[in-house]
Tab-separated table of C-alpha atoms and ligand atoms in Angstrom:
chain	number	residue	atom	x	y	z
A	1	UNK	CA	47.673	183.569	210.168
A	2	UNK	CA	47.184	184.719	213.613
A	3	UNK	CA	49.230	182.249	216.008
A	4	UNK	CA	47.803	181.101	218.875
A	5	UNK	CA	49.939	181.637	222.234
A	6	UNK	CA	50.563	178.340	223.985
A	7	UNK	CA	51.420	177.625	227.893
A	8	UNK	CA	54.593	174.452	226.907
A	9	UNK	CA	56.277	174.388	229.834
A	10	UNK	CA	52.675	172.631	231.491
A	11	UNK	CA	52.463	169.997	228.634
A	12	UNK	CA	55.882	168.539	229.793
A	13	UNK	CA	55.134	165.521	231.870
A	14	UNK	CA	51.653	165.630	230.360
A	15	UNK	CA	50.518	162.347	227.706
A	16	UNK	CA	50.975	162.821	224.266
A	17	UNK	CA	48.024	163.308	223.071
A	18	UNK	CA	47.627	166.689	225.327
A	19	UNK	CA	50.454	168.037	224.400
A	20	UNK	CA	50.092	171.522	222.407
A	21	UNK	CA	52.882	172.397	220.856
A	22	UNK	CA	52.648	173.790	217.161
A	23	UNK	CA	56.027	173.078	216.123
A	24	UNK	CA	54.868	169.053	216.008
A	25	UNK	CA	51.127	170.125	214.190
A	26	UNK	CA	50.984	169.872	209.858
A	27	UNK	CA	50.456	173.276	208.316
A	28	UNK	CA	47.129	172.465	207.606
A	29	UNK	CA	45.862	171.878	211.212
A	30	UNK	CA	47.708	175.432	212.564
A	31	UNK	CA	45.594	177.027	209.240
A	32	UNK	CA	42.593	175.294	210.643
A	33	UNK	CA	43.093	175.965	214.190
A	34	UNK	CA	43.375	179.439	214.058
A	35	UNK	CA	39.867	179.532	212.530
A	36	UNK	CA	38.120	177.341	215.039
A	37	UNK	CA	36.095	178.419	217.531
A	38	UNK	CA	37.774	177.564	221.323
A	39	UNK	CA	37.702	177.433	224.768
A	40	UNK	CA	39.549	176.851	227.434
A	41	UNK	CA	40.434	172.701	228.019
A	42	UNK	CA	39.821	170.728	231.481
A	43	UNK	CA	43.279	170.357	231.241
A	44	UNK	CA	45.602	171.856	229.049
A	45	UNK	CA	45.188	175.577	227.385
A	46	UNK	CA	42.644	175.056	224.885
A	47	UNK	CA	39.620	172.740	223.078
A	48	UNK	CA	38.808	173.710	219.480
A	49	UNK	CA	35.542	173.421	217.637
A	50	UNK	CA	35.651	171.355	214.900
A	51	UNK	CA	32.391	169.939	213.149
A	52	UNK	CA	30.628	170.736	216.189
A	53	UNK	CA	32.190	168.841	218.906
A	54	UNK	CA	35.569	169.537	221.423
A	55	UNK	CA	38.988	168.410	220.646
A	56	UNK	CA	42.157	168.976	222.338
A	57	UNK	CA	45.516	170.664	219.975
A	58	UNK	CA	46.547	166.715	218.954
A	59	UNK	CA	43.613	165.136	218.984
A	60	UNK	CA	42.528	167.183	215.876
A	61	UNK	CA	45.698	166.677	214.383
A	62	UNK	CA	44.766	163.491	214.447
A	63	UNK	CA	41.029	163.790	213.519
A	64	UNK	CA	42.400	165.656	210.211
A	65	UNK	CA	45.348	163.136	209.513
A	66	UNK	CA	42.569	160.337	209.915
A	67	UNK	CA	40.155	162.083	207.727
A	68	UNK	CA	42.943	162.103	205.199
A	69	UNK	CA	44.709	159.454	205.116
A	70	UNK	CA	43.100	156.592	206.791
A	71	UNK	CA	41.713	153.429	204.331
A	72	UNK	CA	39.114	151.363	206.341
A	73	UNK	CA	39.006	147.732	205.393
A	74	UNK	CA	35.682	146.499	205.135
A	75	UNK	CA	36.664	144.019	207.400
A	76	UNK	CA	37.776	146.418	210.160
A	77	UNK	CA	35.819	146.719	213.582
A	78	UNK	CA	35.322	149.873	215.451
A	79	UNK	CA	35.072	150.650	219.249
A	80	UNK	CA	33.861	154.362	219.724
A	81	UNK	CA	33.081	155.525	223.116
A	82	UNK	CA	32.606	159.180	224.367
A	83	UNK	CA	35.985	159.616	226.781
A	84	UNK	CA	35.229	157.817	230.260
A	85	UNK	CA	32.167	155.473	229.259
A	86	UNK	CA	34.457	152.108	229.638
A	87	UNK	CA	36.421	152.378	226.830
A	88	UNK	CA	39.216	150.065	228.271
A	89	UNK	CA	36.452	147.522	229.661
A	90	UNK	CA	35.284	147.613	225.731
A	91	UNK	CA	38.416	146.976	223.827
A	92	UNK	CA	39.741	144.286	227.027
A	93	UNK	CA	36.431	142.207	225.978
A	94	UNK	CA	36.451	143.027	222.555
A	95	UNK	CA	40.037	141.678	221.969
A	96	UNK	CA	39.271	138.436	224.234
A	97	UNK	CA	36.943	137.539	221.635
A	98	UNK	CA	38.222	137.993	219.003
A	99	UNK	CA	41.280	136.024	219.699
A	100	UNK	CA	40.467	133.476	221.691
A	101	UNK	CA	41.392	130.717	219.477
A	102	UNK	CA	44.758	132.436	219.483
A	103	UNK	CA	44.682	133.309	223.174
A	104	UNK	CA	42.556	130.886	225.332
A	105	UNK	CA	41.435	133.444	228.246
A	106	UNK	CA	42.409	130.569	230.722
A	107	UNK	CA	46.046	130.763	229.438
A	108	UNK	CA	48.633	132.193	231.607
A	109	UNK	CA	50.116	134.379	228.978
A	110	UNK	CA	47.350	135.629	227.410
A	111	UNK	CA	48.135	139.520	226.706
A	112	UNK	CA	45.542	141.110	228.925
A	113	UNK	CA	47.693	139.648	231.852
A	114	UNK	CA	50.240	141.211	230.447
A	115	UNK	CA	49.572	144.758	228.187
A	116	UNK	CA	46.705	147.628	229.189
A	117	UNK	CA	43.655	147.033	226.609
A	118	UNK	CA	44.617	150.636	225.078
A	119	UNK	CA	48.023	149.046	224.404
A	120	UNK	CA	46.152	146.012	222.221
A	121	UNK	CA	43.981	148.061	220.407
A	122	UNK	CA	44.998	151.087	219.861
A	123	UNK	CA	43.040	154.827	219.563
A	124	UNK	CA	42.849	155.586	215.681
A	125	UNK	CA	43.123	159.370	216.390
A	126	UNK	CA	46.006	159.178	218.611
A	127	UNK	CA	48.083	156.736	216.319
A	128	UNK	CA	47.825	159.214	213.623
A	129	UNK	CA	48.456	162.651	215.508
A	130	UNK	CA	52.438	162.731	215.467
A	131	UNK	CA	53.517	164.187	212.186
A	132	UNK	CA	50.764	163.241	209.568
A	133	UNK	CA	52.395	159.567	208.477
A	134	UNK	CA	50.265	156.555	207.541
A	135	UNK	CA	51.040	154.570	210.100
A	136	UNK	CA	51.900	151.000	209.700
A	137	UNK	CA	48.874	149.119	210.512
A	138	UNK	CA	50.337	145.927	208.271
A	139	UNK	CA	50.809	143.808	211.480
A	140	UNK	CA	47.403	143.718	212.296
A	141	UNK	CA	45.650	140.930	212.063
A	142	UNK	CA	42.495	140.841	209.948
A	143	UNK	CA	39.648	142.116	210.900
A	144	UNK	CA	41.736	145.097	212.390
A	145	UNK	CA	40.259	146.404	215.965
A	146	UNK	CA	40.622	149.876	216.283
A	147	UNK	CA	39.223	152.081	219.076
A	148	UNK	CA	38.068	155.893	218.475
A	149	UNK	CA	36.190	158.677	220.600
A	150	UNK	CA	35.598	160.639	217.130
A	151	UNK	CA	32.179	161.893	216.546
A	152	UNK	CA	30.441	160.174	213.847
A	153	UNK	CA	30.371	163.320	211.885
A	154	UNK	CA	34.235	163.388	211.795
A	155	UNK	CA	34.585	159.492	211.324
A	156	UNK	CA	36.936	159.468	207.973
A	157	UNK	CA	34.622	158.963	204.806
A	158	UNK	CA	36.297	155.207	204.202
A	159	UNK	CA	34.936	154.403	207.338
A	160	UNK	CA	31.183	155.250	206.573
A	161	UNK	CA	31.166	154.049	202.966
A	162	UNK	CA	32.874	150.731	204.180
A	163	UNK	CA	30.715	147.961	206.109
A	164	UNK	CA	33.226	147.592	208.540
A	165	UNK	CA	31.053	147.492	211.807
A	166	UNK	CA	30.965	149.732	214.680
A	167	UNK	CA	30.469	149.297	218.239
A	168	UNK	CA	29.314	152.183	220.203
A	169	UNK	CA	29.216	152.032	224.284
A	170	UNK	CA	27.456	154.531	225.803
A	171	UNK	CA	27.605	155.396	229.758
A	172	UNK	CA	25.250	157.425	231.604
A	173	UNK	CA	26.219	161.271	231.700
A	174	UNK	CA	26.166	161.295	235.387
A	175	UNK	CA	28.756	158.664	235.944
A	176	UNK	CA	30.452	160.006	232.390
A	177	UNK	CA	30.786	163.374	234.048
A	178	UNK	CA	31.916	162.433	237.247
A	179	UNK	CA	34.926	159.539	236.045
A	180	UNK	CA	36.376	162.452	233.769
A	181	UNK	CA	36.231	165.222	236.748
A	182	UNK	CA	38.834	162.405	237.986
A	183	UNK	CA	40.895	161.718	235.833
A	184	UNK	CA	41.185	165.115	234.698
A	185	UNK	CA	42.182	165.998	238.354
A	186	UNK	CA	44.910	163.003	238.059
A	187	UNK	CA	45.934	164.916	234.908
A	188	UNK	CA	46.135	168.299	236.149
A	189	UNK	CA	49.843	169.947	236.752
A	190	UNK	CA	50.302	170.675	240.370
A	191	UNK	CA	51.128	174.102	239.764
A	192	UNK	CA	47.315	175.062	238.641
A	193	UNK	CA	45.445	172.633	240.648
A	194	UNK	CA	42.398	170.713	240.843
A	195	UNK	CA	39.660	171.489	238.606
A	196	UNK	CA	36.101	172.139	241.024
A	197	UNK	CA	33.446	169.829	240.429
A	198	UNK	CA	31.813	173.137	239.957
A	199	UNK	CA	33.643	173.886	237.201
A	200	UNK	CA	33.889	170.601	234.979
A	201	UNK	CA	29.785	170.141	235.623
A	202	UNK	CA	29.236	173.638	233.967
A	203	UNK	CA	31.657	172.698	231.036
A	204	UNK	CA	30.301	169.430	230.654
A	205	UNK	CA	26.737	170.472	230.474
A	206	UNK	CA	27.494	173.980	227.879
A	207	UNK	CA	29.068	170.935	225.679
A	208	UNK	CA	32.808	171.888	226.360
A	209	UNK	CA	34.358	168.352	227.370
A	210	UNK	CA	36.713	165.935	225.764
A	211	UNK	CA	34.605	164.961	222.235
A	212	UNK	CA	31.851	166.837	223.524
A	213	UNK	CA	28.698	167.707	223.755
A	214	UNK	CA	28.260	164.180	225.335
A	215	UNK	CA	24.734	164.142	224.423
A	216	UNK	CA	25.494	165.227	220.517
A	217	UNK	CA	27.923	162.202	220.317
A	218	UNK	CA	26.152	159.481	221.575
A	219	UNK	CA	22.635	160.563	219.671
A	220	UNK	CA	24.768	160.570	216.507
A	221	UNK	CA	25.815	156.809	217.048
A	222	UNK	CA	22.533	156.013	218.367
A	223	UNK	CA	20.397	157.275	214.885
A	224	UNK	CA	23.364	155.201	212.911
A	225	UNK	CA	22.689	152.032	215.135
A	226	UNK	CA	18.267	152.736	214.323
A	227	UNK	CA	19.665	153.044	210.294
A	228	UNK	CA	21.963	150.557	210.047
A	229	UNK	CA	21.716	148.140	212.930
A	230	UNK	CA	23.853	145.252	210.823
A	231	UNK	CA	26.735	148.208	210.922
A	232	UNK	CA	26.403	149.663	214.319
A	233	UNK	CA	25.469	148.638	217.600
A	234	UNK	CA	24.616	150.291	220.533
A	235	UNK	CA	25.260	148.919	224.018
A	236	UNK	CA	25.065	150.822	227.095
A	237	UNK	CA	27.560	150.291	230.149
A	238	UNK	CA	25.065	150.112	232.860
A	239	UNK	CA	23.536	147.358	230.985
A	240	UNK	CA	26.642	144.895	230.184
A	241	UNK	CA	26.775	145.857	234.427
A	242	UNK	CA	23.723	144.057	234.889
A	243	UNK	CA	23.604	141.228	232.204
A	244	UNK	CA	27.635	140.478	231.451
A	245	UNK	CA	26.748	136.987	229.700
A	246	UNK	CA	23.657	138.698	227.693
A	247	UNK	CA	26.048	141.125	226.291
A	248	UNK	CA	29.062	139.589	225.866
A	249	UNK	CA	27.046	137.032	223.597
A	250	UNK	CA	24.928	139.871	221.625
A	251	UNK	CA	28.657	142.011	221.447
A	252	UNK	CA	30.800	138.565	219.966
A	253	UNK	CA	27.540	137.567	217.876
A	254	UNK	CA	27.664	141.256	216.209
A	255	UNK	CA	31.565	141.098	215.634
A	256	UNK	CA	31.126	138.094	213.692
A	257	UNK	CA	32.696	136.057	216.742
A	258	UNK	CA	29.684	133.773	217.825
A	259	UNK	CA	30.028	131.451	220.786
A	260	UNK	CA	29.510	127.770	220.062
A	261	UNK	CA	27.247	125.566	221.961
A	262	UNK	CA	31.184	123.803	222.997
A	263	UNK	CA	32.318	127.409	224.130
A	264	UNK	CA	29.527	127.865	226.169
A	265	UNK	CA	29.742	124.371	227.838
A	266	UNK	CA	33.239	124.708	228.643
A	267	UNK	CA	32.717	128.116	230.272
A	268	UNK	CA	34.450	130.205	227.570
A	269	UNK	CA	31.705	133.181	228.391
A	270	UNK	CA	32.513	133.496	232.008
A	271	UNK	CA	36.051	133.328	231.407
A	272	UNK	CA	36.112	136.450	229.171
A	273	UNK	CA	34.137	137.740	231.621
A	274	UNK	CA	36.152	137.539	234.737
A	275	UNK	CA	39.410	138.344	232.545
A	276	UNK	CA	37.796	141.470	231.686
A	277	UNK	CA	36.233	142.556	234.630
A	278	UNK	CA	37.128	145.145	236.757
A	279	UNK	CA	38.762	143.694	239.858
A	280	UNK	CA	40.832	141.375	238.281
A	281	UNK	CA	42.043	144.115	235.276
A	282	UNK	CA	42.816	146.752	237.971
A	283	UNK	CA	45.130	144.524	240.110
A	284	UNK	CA	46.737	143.225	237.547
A	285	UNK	CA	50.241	144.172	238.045
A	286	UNK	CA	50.704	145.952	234.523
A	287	UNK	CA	47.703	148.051	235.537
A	288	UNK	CA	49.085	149.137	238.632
A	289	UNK	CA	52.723	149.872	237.206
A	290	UNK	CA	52.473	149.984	234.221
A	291	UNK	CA	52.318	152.811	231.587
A	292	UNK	CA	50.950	153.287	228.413
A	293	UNK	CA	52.620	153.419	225.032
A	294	UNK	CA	51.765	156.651	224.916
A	295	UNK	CA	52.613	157.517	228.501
A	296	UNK	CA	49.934	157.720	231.171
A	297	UNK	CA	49.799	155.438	233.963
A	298	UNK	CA	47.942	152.498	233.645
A	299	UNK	CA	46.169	152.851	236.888
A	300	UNK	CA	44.682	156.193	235.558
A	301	UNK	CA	41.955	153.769	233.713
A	302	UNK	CA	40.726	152.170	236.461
A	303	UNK	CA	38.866	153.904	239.505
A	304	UNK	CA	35.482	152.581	240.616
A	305	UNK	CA	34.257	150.964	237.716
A	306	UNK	CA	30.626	151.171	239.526
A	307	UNK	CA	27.335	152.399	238.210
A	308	UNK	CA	25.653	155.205	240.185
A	309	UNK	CA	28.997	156.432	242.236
A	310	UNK	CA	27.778	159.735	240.485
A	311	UNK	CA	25.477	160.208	243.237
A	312	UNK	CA	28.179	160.326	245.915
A	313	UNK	CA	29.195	164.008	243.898
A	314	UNK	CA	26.827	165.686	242.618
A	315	UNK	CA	23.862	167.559	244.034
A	316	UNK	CA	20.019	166.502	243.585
A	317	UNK	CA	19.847	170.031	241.614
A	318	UNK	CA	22.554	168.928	239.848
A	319	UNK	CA	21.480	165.834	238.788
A	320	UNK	CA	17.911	167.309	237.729
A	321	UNK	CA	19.670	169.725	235.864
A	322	UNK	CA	21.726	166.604	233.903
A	323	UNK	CA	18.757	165.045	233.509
A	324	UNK	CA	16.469	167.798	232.422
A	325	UNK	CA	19.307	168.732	229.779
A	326	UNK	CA	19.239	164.377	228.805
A	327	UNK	CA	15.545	164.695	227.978
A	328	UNK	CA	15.915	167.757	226.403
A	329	UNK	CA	18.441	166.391	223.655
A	330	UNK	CA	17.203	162.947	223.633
A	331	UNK	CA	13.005	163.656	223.355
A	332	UNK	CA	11.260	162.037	220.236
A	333	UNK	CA	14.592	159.839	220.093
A	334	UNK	CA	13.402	156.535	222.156
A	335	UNK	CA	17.050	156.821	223.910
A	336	UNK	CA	17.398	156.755	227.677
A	337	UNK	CA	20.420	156.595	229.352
B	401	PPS	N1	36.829	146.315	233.401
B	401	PPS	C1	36.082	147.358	233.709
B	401	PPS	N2	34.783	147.179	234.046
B	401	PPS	C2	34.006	148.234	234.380
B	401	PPS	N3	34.438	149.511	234.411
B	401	PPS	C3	35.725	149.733	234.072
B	401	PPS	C4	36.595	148.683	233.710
B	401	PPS	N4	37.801	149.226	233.425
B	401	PPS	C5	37.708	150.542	233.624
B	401	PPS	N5	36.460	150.861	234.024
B	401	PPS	C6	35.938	152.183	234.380
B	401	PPS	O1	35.696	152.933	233.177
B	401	PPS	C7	36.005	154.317	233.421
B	401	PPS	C8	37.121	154.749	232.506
B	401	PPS	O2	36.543	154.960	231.246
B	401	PPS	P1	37.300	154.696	229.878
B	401	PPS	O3	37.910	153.365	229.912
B	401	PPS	O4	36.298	154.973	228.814
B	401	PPS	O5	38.427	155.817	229.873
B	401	PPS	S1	39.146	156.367	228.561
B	401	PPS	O6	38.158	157.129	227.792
B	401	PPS	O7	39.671	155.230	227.825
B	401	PPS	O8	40.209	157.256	229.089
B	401	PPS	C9	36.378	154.418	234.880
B	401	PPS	O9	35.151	154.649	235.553
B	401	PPS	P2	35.049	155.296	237.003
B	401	PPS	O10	35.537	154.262	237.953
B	401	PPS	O11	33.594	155.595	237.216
B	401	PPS	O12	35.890	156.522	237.012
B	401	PPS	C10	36.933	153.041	235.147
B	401	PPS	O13	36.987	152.701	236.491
């Protein structure tokens, strides 16, 4: 097997999950690897091909170790986002619900004061990337809350033959695009510099981005939610953006976490709301100090949290070119975005 050459001294201060050293990868994924086809990451060295869509070195590691060795519950509930389409907005209201008998959202300790949302409910692919192990999920609570950017091609088989539900959130490509040109910049080692917006719109739009094609991910999750709406529903950011209560209602209704009449007297809605918005997440102290389990900072998660700040970016031709490529991929579908 032909070994691929890695750059490690530029995945030193980098998060885990970018790191690309072999030495920590099972046999199996350096076999695989070396048979993928790949390109060259936003970030670090490389992305590999596998079942059509873009993963980094670790994050197939843990695609494969999840494919292997992960046992959904049929209780369990699923976040899956494409990277950048609020994710951590997702899983901060996701968790509020679900525990809010345990942790009133008006409390002063409740844990989103006090942990990052990735922190509460972890990335499924990223817990199981180290060195293959099952890892111990036995002090989760029931239903389990997991979070995942894997396609729904690559979901793990006990997954899609379980009726654990699935919540997909879907942000427009323009805003998508333009949030992970960020962060990847934030990312970047000093010694190779920014990435040009130039650069990360071509990659984005040939497919080659973190869990990419966009477009391929989200129509997968969108046909699943058409099939099997009692399974999998689709929400779109821009819409939770302009009807919070609507969608906070239709997201706790689906995870089996109703409001009462009571709840919504008392104000239990807004609460989660304003808990989980983006001004009072982002100045939260742990957000702006803070660091992740798994090592980035905290503040890396939060930027604008706007709709449309695409258009402060990229060029009209760009934007027709996004969109031209959206129709494209999405005709005869009854998506927009
Ligand atoms: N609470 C809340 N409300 C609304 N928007 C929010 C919130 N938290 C984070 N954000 C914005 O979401 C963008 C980050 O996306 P993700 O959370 O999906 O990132 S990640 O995939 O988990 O790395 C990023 O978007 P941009 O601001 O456009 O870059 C964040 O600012």
């Amino acid at each position: 097997m032909a070994l691929i050459p890695f750059a490690s001294s530029s995945s030193i201060s980098l998060p885990k999950y970018l790191h690309e050293d072999q030495n920590e990868l099972s046999q199996e994924c350096r076999h695989l690897m070396s048979s993928l086809p790949r390109d060259k990451g936003w970030v670090v060295n490389h992305l590999f091909n596998y079942q059509g869509f873009w993963h980094t070195t670790r994050q197939l590691q843990g695609v494969l170790a999840s494919q292997k060795l992960f046992q959904a519950q049929q209780t369990d509930l699923f976040l899956v986002t494409t990277p950048k389409s609020g994710t951590t907005w997702l899983k901060a209201m996701a968790f509020a619900i679900l525990n809010r008998d345990r942790y009133p959202c008006n409390n002063d300790h409740h844990p989103l004061l006090y942990s990052n949302p990735h922190d509460l409910v972890p990335f499924l692919e990223l817990k199981l990337y180290v060195d293959n192990n099952v890892p111990d999920f036995t002090n989760f609570v029931s239903p389990r809350l997991f979070s995942t950017h894997m396609p729904y091609i690559s979901l793990p088989d006990s997954i899609k033959n379980s009726k654990c539900k699935i919540v997909y959130l879907c942000r427009n490509p323009r805003d998508t695009l333009i949030s992970l040109w960020h962060f990847t910049n934030k990312l970047r080692p000093k010694t190779i510099g920014n990435i040009s917006l130039e650069e990360a719109f071509e990659k984005f739009c040939k497919g080659v981005s973190l869990c990419g094609p966009f477009w391929d991910h989200v129509l997968e999750y969108w046909k699943q939610s058409l099939e099997m709406p009692e399974r999998v529903l689709f929400v779109k950011y821009e819409e939770i953006k302009e009807e919070p209560k609507v969608h906070l209602n239709r997201l706790a209704k689906f995870l089996g976490y109703p409001f009462s009449v009571e709840e919504e007297k008392l104000g239990v809605v807004d609460e989660i709301l304003n808990l989980c918005s983006f001004d009072s997440l982002s100045n939260l102290m742990v957000n702006r100090m803070g660091k992740l389990l798994t090592g980035e900072d905290n503040k890396a998660f939060f930027r604008k949290g706007e709709v449309g700040d695409s258009g402060n970016y990229l060029t009209p031709e760009m934007i027709q070119h996004l969109d031209v490529i959206t129709e494209n991929k999405f005709i005869g579908y009854g998506l927009e975005v």
